[in-house]
Amino acid sequence: MIKLNKKQDCSGCHACANVCPKQCISMKSDNEGFCYPQIYKDKCINCNLCEKVCPIINIPNKVDDKITAYACKNIDNKTRNVSSSGGVFSLLCDYVISQKGIVFGAVFDENFNVKHIYVEELKGCERFRGSKYVQSKIGDTYTKAKKFLDNGKIVLFSGTPCQISGLDSFLMKKYENLIMVDVACHGVPSPLVYKKYIESLEEKNRSKVSRLSFRDKSTGWSKYSFIVDFKDGKKIKEIGSDNIYMRGFLSDIYLRPSCYDCRFKKPITSADITLADYWGIQNIHQEFDDDKGVSLVLVNTKKGQDILEKISSNMKVIKTDIEYAMENNPYIVGSVKYNKNRDKFFKLIEKEDLESSIIKSITNTFIQKVKCKIRSSLGKIKRIIIK
Ligand SMILES: Cc1cc2nc3c(=O)[nH]c(=O)nc-3n(C[C@H](O)[C@H](O)[C@H](O)COP(=O)(O)OP(=O)(O)OC[C@H]3O[C@@H](n4cnc5c(N)ncnc54)[C@H](O)[C@@H]3O)c2cc1C
């Protein structure tokens, strides 16, 4: 039976809960809002399938074909505009749906919680567009995907690298009709913090949220905006780096514990294709950059290459230097650093409002500021002495 020694050893992928033949594992939220398996021992038959499919216990040992990197833009600007980077994921959806396949990905539900669902028609795929910066709940989607695969349907499954490794592990065999796509991942924020944020927005604005975009491009792709529309017609629009939720997210104070030591960074991957933002594109393919979003597409397998060729007539594509692309996108290969204020933050939100808890946890204290100043002055003195 699966045993969790420390929280860092669970990415919350739901593989164990999906595989249990007795349904004796359920995923329960902890006090930080992240899901962990809870086992009802009375029902357990000690089949150990839960351990067998855990992608952290059995890290995928992928010695794969060489990874190839491309800069890609969907030629349909309308779609690219509402996607987070170059709108490549929508092209993959178009292809799979045209083959009467099924697409799995992350959407907002009616209360703006983020969860995985599947879609069989092109219309529904619009909900997948755009990065939602919170951990998406996998639920029973691995089980559903397996049923479609066993019935011979083409399945496109997208998610964070841990979710895709979880699926791969859960399936326990390779399916020719499965396309696995992961998104490069900074780390996933707490669903509890996100929920508190939505509640505080609704309370302050005395209206329910009707639309949310973490990465609106109306102020540019590099200087994206955070947008919220409310049911009563009000609207909030802030530059992403000014938005309090994004500031907390990018300061790494409320990511899942496993994200600080993510086991699914490149070159380990189960995915056929990895989608990322091509940060730094302006310095290497200047003519390609129009500040409307370019995807960095990493092709990890032969299947991934075949699929990319199938959608390439609807994209502008150039082969690119993988080393350069990775240097500009550090979280494709490495984990974020643990923020020492993380514990303080989770204690603060128990008694204070979210905004002030974030501000207190991301702002350097006076002592920290003094220490930084001393360190940087010492660095300058050292450099002068060396010269
Ligand atoms: C939490 C998170 C962190 C990220 N961190 C980075 C990063 O550090 N560097 C980088 O280059 N790119 C990162 N990305 C990926 C990037 O923002 C784009 O999603 C990616 O480039 C695809 O863009 P697109 O234009 O092709 O498609 P889009 O249509 O914008 O992408 C939508 C895809 O993202 C998936 N998705 C959206 N939200 C979630 C979620 N919460 N969980 C799982 N899957 C989700 C959808 O299922 C769909 O497959 C991150 C994405 C997420 C969700």
CSV table of C-alpha atoms and ligand atoms in Angstrom, one decimal:
chain,number,residue,atom,x,y,z
A,1,MET,CA,0.0,0.0,0.0
A,2,ILE,CA,1.3,3.5,-0.9
A,3,LYS,CA,2.9,5.3,2.0
A,4,LEU,CA,3.7,9.0,2.0
A,5,ASN,CA,6.8,9.8,4.1
A,6,LYS,CA,6.9,13.5,3.1
A,7,LYS,CA,4.7,15.8,1.1
A,8,GLN,CA,7.4,16.4,-1.5
A,9,ASP,CA,6.9,12.8,-2.6
A,10,CYS,CA,3.4,13.3,-4.0
A,11,SER,CA,2.6,15.5,-7.0
A,12,GLY,CA,-1.1,14.9,-6.6
A,13,CYS,CA,-1.5,13.2,-10.0
A,14,HIS,CA,-4.3,10.9,-8.9
A,15,ALA,CA,-2.8,7.8,-10.5
A,16,CYS,CA,-3.1,5.7,-7.3
A,17,ALA,CA,-6.7,6.7,-6.8
A,18,ASN,CA,-7.6,5.9,-10.4
A,19,VAL,CA,-5.9,2.5,-10.4
A,20,CYS,CA,-7.3,1.1,-7.1
A,21,PRO,CA,-9.6,-1.8,-8.0
A,22,LYS,CA,-11.5,-1.4,-4.6
A,23,GLN,CA,-11.8,2.4,-4.8
A,24,CYS,CA,-10.2,2.6,-1.4
A,25,ILE,CA,-8.1,5.6,-2.2
A,26,SER,CA,-9.6,9.1,-2.3
A,27,MET,CA,-7.7,12.4,-2.8
A,28,LYS,CA,-8.2,14.7,0.1
A,29,SER,CA,-7.1,18.3,0.4
A,30,ASP,CA,-4.7,19.2,3.2
A,31,ASN,CA,-4.7,22.6,5.1
A,32,GLU,CA,-2.8,24.2,2.2
A,33,GLY,CA,-5.4,23.1,-0.3
A,34,PHE,CA,-3.3,20.4,-2.1
A,35,CYS,CA,-4.7,16.9,-2.7
A,36,TYR,CA,-3.0,13.7,-1.2
A,37,PRO,CA,-4.2,10.1,-1.2
A,38,GLN,CA,-6.2,8.9,1.7
A,39,ILE,CA,-6.4,5.2,2.0
A,40,TYR,CA,-9.3,3.3,3.6
A,41,LYS,CA,-7.3,0.4,4.9
A,42,ASP,CA,-10.3,-1.8,5.7
A,43,LYS,CA,-11.1,-2.2,2.0
A,44,CYS,CA,-7.4,-2.6,0.9
A,45,ILE,CA,-6.6,-6.0,-0.6
A,46,ASN,CA,-2.8,-5.3,-0.7
A,47,CYS,CA,-2.6,-5.6,-4.5
A,48,ASN,CA,0.1,-2.8,-4.4
A,49,LEU,CA,-1.1,-1.4,-7.8
A,50,CYS,CA,-1.1,2.1,-6.1
A,51,GLU,CA,2.7,1.8,-5.6
A,52,LYS,CA,3.3,0.4,-9.0
A,53,VAL,CA,1.7,3.3,-10.8
A,54,CYS,CA,3.1,6.1,-8.6
A,55,PRO,CA,5.3,8.2,-11.0
A,56,ILE,CA,7.4,9.4,-8.1
A,57,ILE,CA,8.2,5.9,-6.8
A,58,ASN,CA,8.8,4.7,-10.3
A,59,ILE,CA,10.3,7.8,-12.0
A,60,PRO,CA,9.9,7.4,-15.8
A,61,ASN,CA,13.3,6.3,-17.1
A,62,LYS,CA,13.0,7.8,-20.5
A,63,VAL,CA,16.0,7.4,-22.7
A,64,ASP,CA,14.3,8.9,-25.7
A,65,ASP,CA,14.9,10.0,-29.2
A,66,LYS,CA,16.7,13.2,-29.4
A,67,ILE,CA,14.6,16.3,-28.4
A,68,THR,CA,14.1,18.7,-31.2
A,69,ALA,CA,13.0,22.3,-30.7
A,70,TYR,CA,10.9,24.6,-32.8
A,71,ALA,CA,9.5,28.1,-32.6
A,72,CYS,CA,5.8,28.0,-33.7
A,73,LYS,CA,2.9,30.3,-34.3
A,74,ASN,CA,-0.6,29.4,-35.2
A,75,ILE,CA,-1.4,31.3,-38.4
A,76,ASP,CA,-4.9,32.1,-37.1
A,77,ASN,CA,-4.3,35.2,-35.1
A,78,LYS,CA,-7.7,35.1,-33.4
A,79,THR,CA,-6.8,31.7,-31.8
A,80,ARG,CA,-3.3,32.7,-31.0
A,81,ASN,CA,-4.5,35.8,-29.3
A,82,VAL,CA,-6.6,33.9,-26.8
A,83,SER,CA,-3.9,31.2,-26.2
A,84,SER,CA,-1.0,31.7,-23.7
A,85,SER,CA,1.8,31.4,-26.2
A,86,GLY,CA,1.7,30.6,-29.9
A,87,GLY,CA,-1.7,28.8,-29.9
A,88,VAL,CA,-0.2,25.4,-30.8
A,89,PHE,CA,-2.4,23.4,-28.4
A,90,SER,CA,-5.5,24.5,-30.4
A,91,LEU,CA,-4.0,23.1,-33.6
A,92,LEU,CA,-3.4,19.7,-31.9
A,93,CYS,CA,-7.1,19.8,-30.8
A,94,ASP,CA,-8.2,20.6,-34.3
A,95,TYR,CA,-6.2,17.6,-35.7
A,96,VAL,CA,-7.4,15.1,-33.0
A,97,ILE,CA,-11.1,16.1,-33.3
A,98,SER,CA,-10.9,15.9,-37.1
A,99,GLN,CA,-9.8,12.2,-36.5
A,100,LYS,CA,-12.9,11.7,-34.3
A,101,GLY,CA,-10.6,11.6,-31.3
A,102,ILE,CA,-11.0,12.8,-27.7
A,103,VAL,CA,-9.1,15.7,-26.0
A,104,PHE,CA,-8.4,15.9,-22.3
A,105,GLY,CA,-7.1,19.1,-20.6
A,106,ALA,CA,-7.7,21.7,-17.9
A,107,VAL,CA,-10.7,24.0,-17.8
A,108,PHE,CA,-12.6,26.4,-15.5
A,109,ASP,CA,-15.8,24.9,-14.1
A,110,GLU,CA,-18.8,27.1,-13.4
A,111,ASN,CA,-17.3,28.3,-10.1
A,112,PHE,CA,-13.9,28.9,-11.7
A,113,ASN,CA,-12.3,25.9,-10.1
A,114,VAL,CA,-9.8,24.3,-12.4
A,115,LYS,CA,-10.2,20.7,-13.3
A,116,HIS,CA,-9.5,18.2,-16.1
A,117,ILE,CA,-12.2,17.1,-18.4
A,118,TYR,CA,-12.6,15.6,-21.9
A,119,VAL,CA,-14.1,17.0,-25.0
A,120,GLU,CA,-15.3,15.3,-28.2
A,121,GLU,CA,-16.2,18.3,-30.3
A,122,LEU,CA,-14.2,21.3,-31.5
A,123,LYS,CA,-16.5,23.8,-29.8
A,124,GLY,CA,-15.7,22.5,-26.3
A,125,CYS,CA,-11.9,22.7,-26.9
A,126,GLU,CA,-12.0,26.5,-26.6
A,127,ARG,CA,-12.2,26.0,-22.8
A,128,PHE,CA,-8.7,24.5,-22.8
A,129,ARG,CA,-7.1,27.6,-24.1
A,130,GLY,CA,-5.0,29.7,-21.8
A,131,SER,CA,-2.8,28.7,-18.8
A,132,LYS,CA,-4.7,28.5,-15.6
A,133,TYR,CA,-2.1,29.1,-12.8
A,134,VAL,CA,-3.5,26.7,-10.2
A,135,GLN,CA,-3.2,22.9,-9.8
A,136,SER,CA,-5.9,21.3,-11.9
A,137,LYS,CA,-7.8,18.4,-10.4
A,138,ILE,CA,-7.3,15.2,-12.5
A,139,GLY,CA,-10.3,13.3,-10.9
A,140,ASP,CA,-11.1,10.1,-12.8
A,141,THR,CA,-9.9,11.4,-16.2
A,142,TYR,CA,-7.1,8.7,-16.4
A,143,THR,CA,-9.7,6.0,-16.1
A,144,LYS,CA,-11.9,7.7,-18.7
A,145,ALA,CA,-8.9,8.1,-21.1
A,146,LYS,CA,-8.1,4.4,-20.7
A,147,LYS,CA,-11.6,3.4,-21.7
A,148,PHE,CA,-11.4,5.5,-24.9
A,149,LEU,CA,-8.0,4.1,-25.7
A,150,ASP,CA,-9.1,0.5,-25.2
A,151,ASN,CA,-12.0,1.3,-27.6
A,152,GLY,CA,-9.5,2.4,-30.3
A,153,LYS,CA,-10.2,6.1,-30.1
A,154,ILE,CA,-7.3,8.6,-30.6
A,155,VAL,CA,-6.8,10.4,-27.3
A,156,LEU,CA,-4.9,13.7,-26.8
A,157,PHE,CA,-4.1,14.1,-23.1
A,158,SER,CA,-2.5,17.4,-21.9
A,159,GLY,CA,-1.3,18.5,-18.5
A,160,THR,CA,1.7,19.4,-16.4
A,161,PRO,CA,4.7,17.0,-16.7
A,162,CYS,CA,3.7,15.3,-13.4
A,163,GLN,CA,0.2,14.7,-14.6
A,164,ILE,CA,1.4,13.3,-17.9
A,165,SER,CA,3.9,11.0,-16.2
A,166,GLY,CA,1.0,9.9,-13.8
A,167,LEU,CA,-1.1,9.0,-16.8
A,168,ASP,CA,1.7,7.1,-18.5
A,169,SER,CA,2.4,5.2,-15.3
A,170,PHE,CA,-1.3,4.5,-14.7
A,171,LEU,CA,-1.9,3.0,-18.2
A,172,MET,CA,0.9,0.4,-17.6
A,173,LYS,CA,1.2,-0.1,-21.4
A,174,LYS,CA,2.0,2.0,-24.5
A,175,TYR,CA,-0.9,2.9,-26.7
A,176,GLU,CA,-0.3,3.9,-30.4
A,177,ASN,CA,-3.5,5.9,-30.3
A,178,LEU,CA,-2.4,8.1,-27.4
A,179,ILE,CA,-0.8,11.5,-27.8
A,180,MET,CA,0.7,12.9,-24.6
A,181,VAL,CA,1.4,16.7,-24.4
A,182,ASP,CA,2.8,18.5,-21.4
A,183,VAL,CA,3.2,22.2,-20.7
A,184,ALA,CA,6.5,23.5,-19.3
A,185,CYS,CA,5.7,24.2,-15.7
A,186,HIS,CA,7.0,26.8,-13.3
A,187,GLY,CA,5.1,25.0,-10.5
A,188,VAL,CA,1.4,24.8,-9.5
A,189,PRO,CA,-0.2,27.2,-7.0
A,190,SER,CA,-2.5,26.0,-4.2
A,191,PRO,CA,-6.2,25.6,-5.1
A,192,LEU,CA,-7.0,26.9,-1.6
A,193,VAL,CA,-5.1,30.2,-2.2
A,194,TYR,CA,-6.7,30.6,-5.6
A,195,LYS,CA,-10.2,30.0,-4.2
A,196,LYS,CA,-9.5,32.5,-1.5
A,197,TYR,CA,-8.4,35.0,-4.2
A,198,ILE,CA,-11.6,34.5,-6.3
A,199,GLU,CA,-13.7,34.8,-3.1
A,200,SER,CA,-12.0,38.1,-2.1
A,201,LEU,CA,-12.4,39.5,-5.7
A,202,GLU,CA,-16.1,38.6,-5.6
A,203,GLU,CA,-16.6,40.1,-2.1
A,204,LYS,CA,-14.8,43.3,-2.9
A,205,ASN,CA,-16.6,43.8,-6.2
A,206,ARG,CA,-20.0,42.5,-4.9
A,207,SER,CA,-20.4,40.4,-8.0
A,208,LYS,CA,-19.6,36.9,-9.3
A,209,VAL,CA,-16.7,36.4,-11.7
A,210,SER,CA,-17.8,35.7,-15.2
A,211,ARG,CA,-14.4,35.5,-17.0
A,212,LEU,CA,-10.8,35.2,-16.0
A,213,SER,CA,-7.6,35.4,-18.0
A,214,PHE,CA,-4.2,35.0,-16.4
A,215,ARG,CA,-2.4,35.9,-19.6
A,216,ASP,CA,-4.4,38.4,-21.6
A,217,LYS,CA,-2.4,39.7,-24.6
A,218,SER,CA,-4.1,43.1,-25.1
A,219,THR,CA,-1.1,44.8,-23.5
A,220,GLY,CA,1.3,42.5,-25.4
A,221,TRP,CA,2.5,38.9,-24.8
A,222,SER,CA,5.7,39.9,-22.9
A,223,LYS,CA,3.8,42.5,-20.8
A,224,TYR,CA,0.6,40.4,-20.4
A,225,SER,CA,-2.4,41.4,-18.3
A,226,PHE,CA,-4.5,39.7,-15.7
A,227,ILE,CA,-8.2,40.2,-16.5
A,228,VAL,CA,-11.3,39.5,-14.5
A,229,ASP,CA,-14.9,40.2,-15.8
A,230,PHE,CA,-17.8,40.3,-13.3
A,231,LYS,CA,-21.4,39.3,-13.9
A,232,ASP,CA,-22.5,42.9,-13.2
A,233,GLY,CA,-20.3,44.2,-16.1
A,234,LYS,CA,-17.4,45.4,-14.0
A,235,LYS,CA,-13.9,44.6,-15.2
A,236,ILE,CA,-10.4,44.4,-13.6
A,237,LYS,CA,-7.4,44.7,-15.8
A,238,GLU,CA,-3.9,44.8,-14.4
A,239,ILE,CA,-0.4,44.2,-15.8
A,240,GLY,CA,0.4,40.6,-14.8
A,241,SER,CA,3.5,41.6,-12.7
A,242,ASP,CA,1.3,44.0,-10.7
A,243,ASN,CA,-1.4,41.5,-9.9
A,244,ILE,CA,-1.2,40.3,-6.3
A,245,TYR,CA,-2.1,36.6,-7.1
A,246,MET,CA,0.5,36.5,-9.9
A,247,ARG,CA,3.1,38.2,-7.6
A,248,GLY,CA,2.6,35.5,-5.0
A,249,PHE,CA,2.7,32.7,-7.6
A,250,LEU,CA,5.9,34.0,-9.2
A,251,SER,CA,7.5,34.5,-5.8
A,252,ASP,CA,6.9,30.8,-5.2
A,253,ILE,CA,5.2,31.2,-1.8
A,254,TYR,CA,2.3,28.9,-2.5
A,255,LEU,CA,3.4,26.2,-4.9
A,256,ARG,CA,2.9,22.5,-4.2
A,257,PRO,CA,5.7,21.1,-2.0
A,258,SER,CA,6.7,18.6,-4.7
A,259,CYS,CA,7.3,21.5,-7.2
A,260,TYR,CA,10.4,22.7,-5.3
A,261,ASP,CA,12.0,19.3,-6.1
A,262,CYS,CA,10.1,18.4,-9.3
A,263,ARG,CA,11.1,14.9,-10.6
A,264,PHE,CA,9.7,15.5,-14.1
A,265,LYS,CA,12.0,18.1,-15.5
A,266,LYS,CA,13.7,17.5,-18.9
A,267,PRO,CA,15.2,15.2,-20.1
A,268,ILE,CA,12.8,13.0,-18.1
A,269,THR,CA,9.5,13.1,-19.9
A,270,SER,CA,6.6,10.9,-20.8
A,271,ALA,CA,5.1,13.4,-23.2
A,272,ASP,CA,5.4,13.2,-27.0
A,273,ILE,CA,5.4,17.0,-27.2
A,274,THR,CA,6.2,19.7,-24.7
A,275,LEU,CA,4.7,23.2,-25.1
A,276,ALA,CA,6.3,26.3,-23.6
A,277,ASP,CA,6.6,30.0,-24.1
A,278,TYR,CA,9.5,30.9,-26.3
A,279,TRP,CA,11.0,33.6,-24.0
A,280,GLY,CA,14.0,35.3,-25.6
A,281,ILE,CA,12.7,34.7,-29.1
A,282,GLN,CA,13.4,38.4,-30.0
A,283,ASN,CA,17.1,37.8,-29.6
A,284,ILE,CA,17.4,34.8,-31.8
A,285,HIS,CA,14.6,35.0,-34.4
A,286,GLN,CA,13.9,38.7,-34.3
A,287,GLU,CA,11.8,38.5,-37.5
A,288,PHE,CA,9.5,35.9,-35.9
A,289,ASP,CA,8.6,37.9,-32.8
A,290,ASP,CA,5.5,40.2,-33.0
A,291,ASP,CA,4.8,40.3,-29.2
A,292,LYS,CA,1.6,38.2,-29.8
A,293,GLY,CA,3.0,35.0,-28.6
A,294,VAL,CA,5.4,32.3,-29.8
A,295,SER,CA,5.4,28.7,-28.6
A,296,LEU,CA,8.5,26.8,-28.0
A,297,VAL,CA,7.6,23.3,-29.1
A,298,LEU,CA,9.9,20.5,-27.9
A,299,VAL,CA,9.4,17.3,-29.8
A,300,ASN,CA,10.4,14.3,-27.6
A,301,THR,CA,9.3,11.3,-29.7
A,302,LYS,CA,8.9,10.1,-33.2
A,303,LYS,CA,5.1,10.2,-32.7
A,304,GLY,CA,5.4,13.8,-31.6
A,305,GLN,CA,7.3,14.6,-34.8
A,306,ASP,CA,4.6,12.9,-36.9
A,307,ILE,CA,1.9,14.9,-35.2
A,308,LEU,CA,3.8,18.2,-35.6
A,309,GLU,CA,4.1,17.6,-39.3
A,310,LYS,CA,0.3,17.0,-39.6
A,311,ILE,CA,-0.4,20.4,-38.1
A,312,SER,CA,2.5,22.3,-39.6
A,313,SER,CA,0.5,23.7,-42.6
A,314,ASN,CA,-1.5,25.8,-40.1
A,315,MET,CA,1.6,27.2,-38.3
A,316,LYS,CA,4.6,29.3,-39.0
A,317,VAL,CA,7.5,27.1,-37.9
A,318,ILE,CA,11.3,27.4,-37.6
A,319,LYS,CA,13.7,24.9,-36.1
A,320,THR,CA,15.6,26.5,-33.2
A,321,ASP,CA,18.5,26.1,-31.0
A,322,ILE,CA,17.4,24.0,-28.0
A,323,GLU,CA,20.2,25.1,-25.7
A,324,TYR,CA,19.3,28.8,-26.2
A,325,ALA,CA,15.6,28.1,-25.7
A,326,MET,CA,16.2,26.2,-22.5
A,327,GLU,CA,18.6,28.8,-21.1
A,328,ASN,CA,15.8,31.4,-21.4
A,329,ASN,CA,13.2,29.1,-19.8
A,330,PRO,CA,14.9,27.8,-16.7
A,331,TYR,CA,11.9,25.8,-15.3
A,332,ILE,CA,11.9,23.4,-18.3
A,333,VAL,CA,15.0,21.7,-16.8
A,334,GLY,CA,15.1,22.9,-13.2
A,335,SER,CA,12.8,23.4,-10.2
A,336,VAL,CA,12.0,26.7,-8.6
A,337,LYS,CA,13.9,27.5,-5.4
A,338,TYR,CA,12.0,27.0,-2.1
A,339,ASN,CA,10.9,30.3,-0.7
A,340,LYS,CA,11.8,30.5,3.0
A,341,ASN,CA,8.6,32.6,3.6
A,342,ARG,CA,6.3,29.8,2.4
A,343,ASP,CA,5.5,28.5,5.9
A,344,LYS,CA,5.1,32.0,7.2
A,345,PHE,CA,2.6,32.7,4.3
A,346,PHE,CA,0.5,29.6,5.1
A,347,LYS,CA,0.4,30.6,8.8
A,348,LEU,CA,-0.6,34.1,8.0
A,349,ILE,CA,-3.6,33.2,5.8
A,350,GLU,CA,-5.1,31.4,8.7
A,351,LYS,CA,-5.7,34.7,10.5
A,352,GLU,CA,-5.2,37.5,8.0
A,353,ASP,CA,-6.7,38.4,4.6
A,354,LEU,CA,-5.0,37.0,1.5
A,355,GLU,CA,-3.7,40.2,0.1
A,356,SER,CA,-1.8,41.3,3.2
A,357,SER,CA,-0.5,37.7,3.7
A,358,ILE,CA,1.0,37.8,0.2
A,359,ILE,CA,2.4,41.2,0.6
A,360,LYS,CA,4.0,40.4,4.0
A,361,SER,CA,5.5,37.2,2.6
A,362,ILE,CA,6.9,38.6,-0.7
A,363,THR,CA,8.3,41.9,0.6
A,364,ASN,CA,11.7,41.7,2.0
A,365,THR,CA,11.8,42.6,5.7
A,366,PHE,CA,14.1,45.5,6.8
A,367,ILE,CA,16.7,43.0,8.1
A,368,GLN,CA,16.6,41.0,4.8
A,369,LYS,CA,17.0,44.3,2.9
A,370,VAL,CA,20.1,45.3,5.0
A,371,LYS,CA,21.6,41.8,4.6
A,372,CYS,CA,21.1,42.0,0.8
A,373,LYS,CA,22.7,45.5,0.7
A,374,ILE,CA,25.7,44.2,2.7
A,375,ARG,CA,26.0,41.1,0.5
A,376,SER,CA,25.9,43.2,-2.7
A,377,SER,CA,28.5,45.7,-1.3
A,378,LEU,CA,30.8,42.9,-0.3
A,379,GLY,CA,30.4,41.5,-3.8
A,380,LYS,CA,31.5,44.8,-5.3
A,381,ILE,CA,34.5,45.1,-3.0
A,382,LYS,CA,35.5,41.6,-3.8
A,383,ARG,CA,35.3,42.3,-7.5
A,384,ILE,CA,37.4,45.5,-7.1
A,385,ILE,CA,40.1,43.5,-5.1
A,386,ILE,CA,40.2,40.8,-7.8
A,387,LYS,CA,40.6,43.4,-10.6
B,1,LIG,C1,0.8,26.1,-13.9
B,1,LIG,C2,1.5,26.4,-15.2
B,1,LIG,C3,2.8,26.8,-15.2
B,1,LIG,C4,3.5,27.1,-16.4
B,1,LIG,N1,4.8,27.5,-16.4
B,1,LIG,C5,5.5,27.7,-17.6
B,1,LIG,C6,6.9,28.1,-17.5
B,1,LIG,O1,7.5,28.2,-16.5
B,1,LIG,N2,7.5,28.3,-18.8
B,1,LIG,C7,6.8,28.1,-19.9
B,1,LIG,O2,7.4,28.3,-21.0
B,1,LIG,N3,5.5,27.7,-20.0
B,1,LIG,C8,4.9,27.5,-18.8
B,1,LIG,N4,3.5,27.1,-18.9
B,1,LIG,C9,2.9,26.8,-20.2
B,1,LIG,C10,2.5,28.0,-21.0
B,1,LIG,O3,2.0,29.0,-20.2
B,1,LIG,C11,1.5,27.6,-22.1
B,1,LIG,O4,0.4,26.8,-21.5
B,1,LIG,C12,2.0,26.7,-23.2
B,1,LIG,O5,3.1,27.4,-23.8
B,1,LIG,C13,0.9,26.3,-24.2
B,1,LIG,O6,0.5,27.5,-24.8
B,1,LIG,P1,-0.4,27.4,-26.2
B,1,LIG,O7,-0.5,28.8,-26.7
B,1,LIG,O8,0.1,26.4,-27.1
B,1,LIG,O9,-1.8,26.8,-25.7
B,1,LIG,P2,-2.9,27.3,-24.7
B,1,LIG,O10,-4.2,27.1,-25.4
B,1,LIG,O11,-2.7,28.6,-24.0
B,1,LIG,O12,-2.6,26.1,-23.6
B,1,LIG,C14,-3.6,25.5,-23.0
B,1,LIG,C15,-3.0,24.2,-22.5
B,1,LIG,O13,-2.6,24.3,-21.2
B,1,LIG,C16,-3.2,23.3,-20.4
B,1,LIG,N5,-3.4,23.9,-19.1
B,1,LIG,C17,-3.9,25.1,-18.8
B,1,LIG,N6,-3.9,25.3,-17.4
B,1,LIG,C18,-3.5,24.1,-16.9
B,1,LIG,C19,-3.3,23.6,-15.6
B,1,LIG,N7,-3.6,24.4,-14.5
B,1,LIG,N8,-2.8,22.4,-15.4
B,1,LIG,C20,-2.5,21.6,-16.4
B,1,LIG,N9,-2.7,22.0,-17.7
B,1,LIG,C21,-3.1,23.2,-17.9
B,1,LIG,C22,-4.5,23.0,-21.1
B,1,LIG,O14,-5.0,21.8,-20.8
B,1,LIG,C23,-4.0,23.1,-22.6
B,1,LIG,O15,-3.4,21.9,-22.9
B,1,LIG,C24,2.8,26.9,-17.7
B,1,LIG,C25,1.5,26.5,-17.7
B,1,LIG,C26,0.8,26.2,-16.5
B,1,LIG,C27,-0.6,25.7,-16.5
